[in-house]
PDB file of C-alpha atoms in Angstrom:
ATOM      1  CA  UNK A   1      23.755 -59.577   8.203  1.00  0.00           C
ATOM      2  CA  UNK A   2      22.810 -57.405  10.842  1.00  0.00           C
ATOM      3  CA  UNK A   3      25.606 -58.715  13.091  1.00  0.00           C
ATOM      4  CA  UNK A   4      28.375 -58.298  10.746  1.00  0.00           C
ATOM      5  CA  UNK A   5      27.034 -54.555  10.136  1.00  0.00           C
ATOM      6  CA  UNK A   6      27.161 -53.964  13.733  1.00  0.00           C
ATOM      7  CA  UNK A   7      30.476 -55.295  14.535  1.00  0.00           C
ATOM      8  CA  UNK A   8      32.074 -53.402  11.364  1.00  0.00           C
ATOM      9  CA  UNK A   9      30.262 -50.064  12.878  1.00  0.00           C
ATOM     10  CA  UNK A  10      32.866 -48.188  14.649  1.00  0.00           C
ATOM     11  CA  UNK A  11      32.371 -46.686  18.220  1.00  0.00           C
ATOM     12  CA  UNK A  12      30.039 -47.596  21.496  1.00  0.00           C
ATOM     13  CA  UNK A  13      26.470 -48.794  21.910  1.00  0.00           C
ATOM     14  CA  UNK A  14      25.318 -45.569  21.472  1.00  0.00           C
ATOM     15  CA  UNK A  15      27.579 -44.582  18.400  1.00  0.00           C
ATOM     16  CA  UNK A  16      26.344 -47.636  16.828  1.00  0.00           C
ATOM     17  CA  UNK A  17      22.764 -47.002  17.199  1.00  0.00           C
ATOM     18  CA  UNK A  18      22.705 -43.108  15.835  1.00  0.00           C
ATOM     19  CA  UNK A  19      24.921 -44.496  12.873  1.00  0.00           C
ATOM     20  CA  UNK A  20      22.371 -46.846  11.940  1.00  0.00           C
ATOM     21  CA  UNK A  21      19.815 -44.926  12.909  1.00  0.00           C
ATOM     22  CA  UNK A  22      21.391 -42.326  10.368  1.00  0.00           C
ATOM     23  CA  UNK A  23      21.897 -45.180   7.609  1.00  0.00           C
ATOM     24  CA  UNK A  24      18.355 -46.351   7.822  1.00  0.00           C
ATOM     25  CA  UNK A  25      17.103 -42.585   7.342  1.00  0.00           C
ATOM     26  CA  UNK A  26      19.726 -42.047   4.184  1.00  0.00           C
ATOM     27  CA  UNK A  27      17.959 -45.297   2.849  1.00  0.00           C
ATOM     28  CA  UNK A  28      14.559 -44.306   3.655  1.00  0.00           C
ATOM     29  CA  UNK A  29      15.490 -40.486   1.380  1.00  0.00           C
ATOM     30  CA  UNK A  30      16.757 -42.175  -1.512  1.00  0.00           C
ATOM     31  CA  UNK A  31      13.774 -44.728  -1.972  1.00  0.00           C
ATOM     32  CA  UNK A  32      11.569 -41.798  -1.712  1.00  0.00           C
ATOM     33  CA  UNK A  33      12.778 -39.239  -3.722  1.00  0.00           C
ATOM     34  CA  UNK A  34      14.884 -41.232  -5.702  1.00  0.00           C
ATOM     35  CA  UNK A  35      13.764 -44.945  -6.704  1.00  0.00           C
ATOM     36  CA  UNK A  36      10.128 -44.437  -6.356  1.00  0.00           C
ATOM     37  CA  UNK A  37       9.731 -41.639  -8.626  1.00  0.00           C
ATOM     38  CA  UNK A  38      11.439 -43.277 -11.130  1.00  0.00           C
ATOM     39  CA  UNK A  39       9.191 -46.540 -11.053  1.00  0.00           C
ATOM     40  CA  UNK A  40       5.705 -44.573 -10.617  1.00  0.00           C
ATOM     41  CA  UNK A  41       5.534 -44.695 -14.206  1.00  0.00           C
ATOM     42  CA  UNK A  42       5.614 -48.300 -14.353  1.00  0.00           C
ATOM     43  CA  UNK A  43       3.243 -48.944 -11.854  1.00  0.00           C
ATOM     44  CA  UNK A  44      -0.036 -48.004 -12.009  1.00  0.00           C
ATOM     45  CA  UNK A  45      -1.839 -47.254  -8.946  1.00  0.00           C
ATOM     46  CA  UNK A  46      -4.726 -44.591  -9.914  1.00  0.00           C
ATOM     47  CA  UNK A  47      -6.507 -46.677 -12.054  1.00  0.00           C
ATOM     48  CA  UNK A  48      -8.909 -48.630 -10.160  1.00  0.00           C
ATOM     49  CA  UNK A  49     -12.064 -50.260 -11.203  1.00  0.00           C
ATOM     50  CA  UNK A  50     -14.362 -52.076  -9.564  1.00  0.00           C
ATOM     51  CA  UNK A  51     -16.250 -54.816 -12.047  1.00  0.00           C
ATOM     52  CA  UNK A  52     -19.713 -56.870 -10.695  1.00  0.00           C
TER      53      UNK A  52
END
């Protein structure tokens, strides 16, 4: 997968890099402000106990 990505990227070495440099970021954005907000509800994560 990664290969066909970077061979489909257009430019040099260093084109490629800050492109997917850019594309991981983007990713990173939406997941947080995006995806994980909307399954926070679902999951939850504050409501720890601790049983003996």
């Amino acid at each position: 997968m990664y290969a066909w990505l970077w061979r489909k990227l257009p430019g040099t070495a260093r084109t490629k890099v800050l492109t997917a440099a850019v594309m991981v970021a983007v990713v990173g954005v939406v997941l947080w402000y995006v995806v994980f907000p909307l399954l926070e509800p679902m999951v939850t994560l504050d409501e720890v106990s601790v049983r003996k």
